[in-house]
Amino acid sequence: MNSGLKYFALFFVIILAGCTEAPPPPTCRIAKAFNADYIGPAGCLIRVQNSLLVIKYESSQLYDLPFGDPISKESAQCTAHRNTWEKTGFNVEVDQLLGVTKSGMMLFSCSLNSGFTSEDGPIIPPSWVNKDIQYIDFISPFDTRHDLWKHSDNLIMYRDGFVKTNDSKKAQVPAQ
């Protein structure tokens, strides 16, 4: 094989690998006002306008929020950030703690500053995320039934957190 063809083949393999392998995770982003030392399993509740960002699993056809377990001594906020990245490809900013589920998972308010609107779903996730994630969507947590959620016992907390994220955004708007 001549050297020009060899370099082309190597370039082609690198391009293909780049499409299927996960890029390195971004640096954990935590809002300065809510930087605390929480440790444990955690996830993100991401409000986009009047919708909640959810993932839908292909195997179960159920909705869920991006969450998971920590790696080593990773903070809960970084656990929420990393799991959101790994399950959606979105680099969010982790904000306030909204609550803790009965199983001990911490739920944080997270911001998605990528220009998405509630009309943009469903979104096919990047090829390198968990293969069981069918798509990412924006839904109303009040227009779904308990039996459509992977962790249905958390739906009331998700709804309360959804309302709380709107209330906290209203409180941050300066008076005119």
mmCIF file of C-alpha atoms in Angstrom:
data_model
loop_
_atom_site.group_PDB
_atom_site.id
_atom_site.type_symbol
_atom_site.label_atom_id
_atom_site.label_comp_id
_atom_site.label_asym_id
_atom_site.label_seq_id
_atom_site.Cartn_x
_atom_site.Cartn_y
_atom_site.Cartn_z
ATOM 1 C CA MET A 1 0.000 0.000 0.000
ATOM 2 C CA ASN A 2 1.474 3.371 -0.929
ATOM 3 C CA SER A 3 2.016 5.929 1.824
ATOM 4 C CA GLY A 4 -0.729 8.284 0.577
ATOM 5 C CA LEU A 5 -3.306 5.484 0.673
ATOM 6 C CA LYS A 6 -2.032 4.354 4.089
ATOM 7 C CA TYR A 7 -2.553 7.843 5.547
ATOM 8 C CA PHE A 8 -6.007 8.036 3.981
ATOM 9 C CA ALA A 9 -6.944 4.663 5.535
ATOM 10 C CA LEU A 10 -5.619 5.796 8.937
ATOM 11 C CA PHE A 11 -7.565 9.067 8.648
ATOM 12 C CA PHE A 12 -10.732 7.131 7.734
ATOM 13 C CA VAL A 13 -10.340 4.822 10.782
ATOM 14 C CA ILE A 14 -9.799 7.829 13.084
ATOM 15 C CA ILE A 15 -12.934 9.527 11.719
ATOM 16 C CA LEU A 16 -15.018 6.366 12.182
ATOM 17 C CA ALA A 17 -13.691 5.810 15.700
ATOM 18 C CA GLY A 18 -14.519 9.408 16.578
ATOM 19 C CA CYS A 19 -18.151 8.853 15.663
ATOM 20 C CA THR A 20 -18.652 5.845 17.919
ATOM 21 C CA GLU A 21 -16.332 6.395 20.859
ATOM 22 C CA ALA A 22 -17.289 8.760 23.628
ATOM 23 C CA PRO A 23 -15.350 12.006 23.671
ATOM 24 C CA PRO A 24 -13.598 12.759 26.953
ATOM 25 C CA PRO A 25 -16.066 14.003 29.549
ATOM 26 C CA PRO A 26 -16.140 17.755 30.067
ATOM 27 C CA THR A 27 -15.040 19.326 33.327
ATOM 28 C CA CYS A 28 -17.709 19.151 36.010
ATOM 29 C CA ARG A 29 -19.688 22.400 36.100
ATOM 30 C CA ILE A 30 -21.267 23.415 39.424
ATOM 31 C CA ALA A 31 -22.996 26.739 40.096
ATOM 32 C CA LYS A 32 -20.872 28.648 42.594
ATOM 33 C CA ALA A 33 -23.843 29.434 44.855
ATOM 34 C CA PHE A 34 -24.536 25.714 45.375
ATOM 35 C CA ASN A 35 -21.070 24.224 45.671
ATOM 36 C CA ALA A 36 -21.351 21.843 48.644
ATOM 37 C CA ASP A 37 -19.702 18.546 49.527
ATOM 38 C CA TYR A 38 -22.446 16.034 48.777
ATOM 39 C CA ILE A 39 -21.395 12.449 48.031
ATOM 40 C CA GLY A 40 -23.519 9.630 46.603
ATOM 41 C CA PRO A 41 -25.708 8.659 43.662
ATOM 42 C CA ALA A 42 -27.150 11.664 41.877
ATOM 43 C CA GLY A 43 -29.007 12.918 38.849
ATOM 44 C CA CYS A 44 -30.164 16.005 37.020
ATOM 45 C CA LEU A 45 -33.602 17.499 36.648
ATOM 46 C CA ILE A 46 -33.357 19.725 33.572
ATOM 47 C CA ARG A 47 -36.154 22.158 32.899
ATOM 48 C CA VAL A 48 -36.342 23.588 29.377
ATOM 49 C CA GLN A 49 -39.037 26.265 29.254
ATOM 50 C CA ASN A 50 -42.200 24.469 30.426
ATOM 51 C CA SER A 51 -40.869 20.972 29.767
ATOM 52 C CA LEU A 52 -38.722 18.407 31.526
ATOM 53 C CA LEU A 53 -35.824 16.770 29.695
ATOM 54 C CA VAL A 54 -36.189 12.989 29.927
ATOM 55 C CA ILE A 55 -34.526 9.957 28.447
ATOM 56 C CA LYS A 56 -36.576 7.027 27.165
ATOM 57 C CA TYR A 57 -35.231 3.493 27.369
ATOM 58 C CA GLU A 58 -35.721 1.248 24.361
ATOM 59 C CA SER A 59 -35.924 -1.987 26.377
ATOM 60 C CA SER A 60 -38.668 -0.841 28.757
ATOM 61 C CA GLN A 61 -40.173 2.114 26.831
ATOM 62 C CA LEU A 62 -40.102 4.022 30.142
ATOM 63 C CA TYR A 63 -38.995 7.578 30.926
ATOM 64 C CA ASP A 64 -36.217 8.437 33.333
ATOM 65 C CA LEU A 65 -33.925 11.284 34.320
ATOM 66 C CA PRO A 66 -30.178 10.988 33.787
ATOM 67 C CA PHE A 67 -28.651 9.740 37.035
ATOM 68 C CA GLY A 68 -26.223 7.149 38.359
ATOM 69 C CA ASP A 69 -23.646 6.144 40.901
ATOM 70 C CA PRO A 70 -20.439 8.016 41.759
ATOM 71 C CA ILE A 71 -16.971 7.001 40.657
ATOM 72 C CA SER A 72 -14.545 6.789 43.576
ATOM 73 C CA LYS A 73 -14.849 9.941 45.747
ATOM 74 C CA GLU A 74 -16.605 12.017 43.084
ATOM 75 C CA SER A 75 -18.982 14.644 44.480
ATOM 76 C CA ALA A 76 -22.699 14.085 43.973
ATOM 77 C CA GLN A 77 -22.857 17.192 41.763
ATOM 78 C CA CYS A 78 -20.108 15.799 39.511
ATOM 79 C CA THR A 79 -21.873 12.424 39.510
ATOM 80 C CA ALA A 80 -25.035 14.149 38.243
ATOM 81 C CA HIS A 81 -23.007 16.098 35.656
ATOM 82 C CA ARG A 82 -21.103 13.027 34.409
ATOM 83 C CA ASN A 83 -24.174 10.807 34.176
ATOM 84 C CA THR A 84 -26.063 13.481 32.254
ATOM 85 C CA TRP A 85 -23.120 13.719 29.838
ATOM 86 C CA GLU A 86 -22.901 9.920 29.490
ATOM 87 C CA LYS A 87 -26.642 9.482 28.885
ATOM 88 C CA THR A 88 -27.425 12.553 26.763
ATOM 89 C CA GLY A 89 -24.205 14.155 25.559
ATOM 90 C CA PHE A 90 -25.250 17.443 27.187
ATOM 91 C CA ASN A 91 -22.752 19.478 29.225
ATOM 92 C CA VAL A 92 -25.019 20.917 31.925
ATOM 93 C CA GLU A 93 -24.359 23.150 34.910
ATOM 94 C CA VAL A 94 -25.377 21.558 38.219
ATOM 95 C CA ASP A 95 -27.241 23.863 40.574
ATOM 96 C CA GLN A 96 -29.202 23.415 43.809
ATOM 97 C CA LEU A 97 -30.142 20.148 45.505
ATOM 98 C CA LEU A 98 -33.872 19.594 44.998
ATOM 99 C CA GLY A 99 -34.286 16.511 47.152
ATOM 100 C CA VAL A 100 -33.222 12.962 47.930
ATOM 101 C CA THR A 101 -35.220 9.905 46.841
ATOM 102 C CA LYS A 102 -36.080 7.022 49.183
ATOM 103 C CA SER A 103 -33.256 5.038 47.576
ATOM 104 C CA GLY A 104 -30.763 7.839 48.424
ATOM 105 C CA MET A 105 -30.332 9.390 44.984
ATOM 106 C CA MET A 106 -29.766 13.150 45.136
ATOM 107 C CA LEU A 107 -31.708 15.164 42.568
ATOM 108 C CA PHE A 108 -30.134 18.430 41.425
ATOM 109 C CA SER A 109 -31.504 21.233 39.306
ATOM 110 C CA CYS A 110 -29.314 21.417 36.185
ATOM 111 C CA SER A 111 -29.177 24.036 33.432
ATOM 112 C CA LEU A 112 -28.892 23.299 29.746
ATOM 113 C CA ASN A 113 -27.601 26.366 27.951
ATOM 114 C CA SER A 114 -27.542 24.968 24.429
ATOM 115 C CA GLY A 115 -30.402 26.862 22.810
ATOM 116 C CA PHE A 116 -32.851 23.966 22.973
ATOM 117 C CA THR A 117 -36.563 24.639 23.299
ATOM 118 C CA SER A 118 -39.348 22.368 24.444
ATOM 119 C CA GLU A 119 -40.294 21.965 20.761
ATOM 120 C CA ASP A 120 -36.973 20.315 19.823
ATOM 121 C CA GLY A 121 -37.699 16.726 20.865
ATOM 122 C CA PRO A 122 -37.429 13.899 20.429
ATOM 123 C CA ILE A 123 -33.668 13.945 19.942
ATOM 124 C CA ILE A 124 -31.643 10.901 18.957
ATOM 125 C CA PRO A 125 -28.749 10.624 21.444
ATOM 126 C CA PRO A 126 -25.131 10.534 20.267
ATOM 127 C CA SER A 127 -23.969 7.098 19.102
ATOM 128 C CA TRP A 128 -21.588 6.726 22.067
ATOM 129 C CA VAL A 129 -24.193 6.958 24.869
ATOM 130 C CA ASN A 130 -25.834 3.964 26.525
ATOM 131 C CA LYS A 131 -27.261 1.851 23.688
ATOM 132 C CA ASP A 132 -30.522 1.305 25.611
ATOM 133 C CA ILE A 133 -31.405 5.001 25.458
ATOM 134 C CA GLN A 134 -33.857 5.301 22.585
ATOM 135 C CA TYR A 135 -34.200 9.079 22.587
ATOM 136 C CA ILE A 136 -34.145 12.290 24.597
ATOM 137 C CA ASP A 137 -37.388 14.237 24.796
ATOM 138 C CA PHE A 138 -39.000 17.254 26.439
ATOM 139 C CA ILE A 139 -42.283 16.450 28.200
ATOM 140 C CA SER A 140 -44.597 17.839 30.853
ATOM 141 C CA PRO A 141 -44.107 15.821 34.047
ATOM 142 C CA PHE A 142 -47.757 16.529 34.843
ATOM 143 C CA ASP A 143 -49.064 14.954 31.624
ATOM 144 C CA THR A 144 -47.563 11.516 32.264
ATOM 145 C CA ARG A 145 -48.751 8.596 34.336
ATOM 146 C CA HIS A 146 -46.704 6.817 37.020
ATOM 147 C CA ASP A 147 -46.543 3.635 34.932
ATOM 148 C CA LEU A 148 -44.602 5.451 32.167
ATOM 149 C CA TRP A 149 -41.594 6.044 34.462
ATOM 150 C CA LYS A 150 -38.731 3.674 35.244
ATOM 151 C CA HIS A 151 -38.679 4.954 38.831
ATOM 152 C CA SER A 152 -42.364 5.732 39.240
ATOM 153 C CA ASP A 153 -42.056 6.252 43.003
ATOM 154 C CA ASN A 154 -39.948 9.361 42.247
ATOM 155 C CA LEU A 155 -42.526 11.083 40.017
ATOM 156 C CA ILE A 156 -43.929 13.300 42.790
ATOM 157 C CA MET A 157 -40.380 14.466 43.636
ATOM 158 C CA TYR A 158 -39.735 15.116 39.921
ATOM 159 C CA ARG A 159 -42.907 17.188 39.709
ATOM 160 C CA ASP A 160 -42.100 19.118 42.888
ATOM 161 C CA GLY A 161 -38.535 19.748 41.674
ATOM 162 C CA PHE A 162 -39.867 20.892 38.302
ATOM 163 C CA VAL A 163 -42.082 23.484 40.024
ATOM 164 C CA LYS A 164 -39.256 24.518 42.351
ATOM 165 C CA THR A 165 -36.882 25.158 39.413
ATOM 166 C CA ASN A 166 -39.410 27.585 37.919
ATOM 167 C CA ASP A 167 -39.881 29.332 41.260
ATOM 168 C CA SER A 168 -36.118 29.746 41.755
ATOM 169 C CA LYS A 169 -35.716 31.222 38.251
ATOM 170 C CA LYS A 170 -38.475 33.731 38.972
ATOM 171 C CA ALA A 171 -36.724 34.717 42.210
ATOM 172 C CA GLN A 172 -33.484 35.406 40.340
ATOM 173 C CA VAL A 173 -35.044 37.853 37.876
ATOM 174 C CA PRO A 174 -34.124 41.382 38.992
ATOM 175 C CA ALA A 175 -36.976 43.813 39.635
ATOM 176 C CA GLN A 176 -37.391 46.536 37.031
#
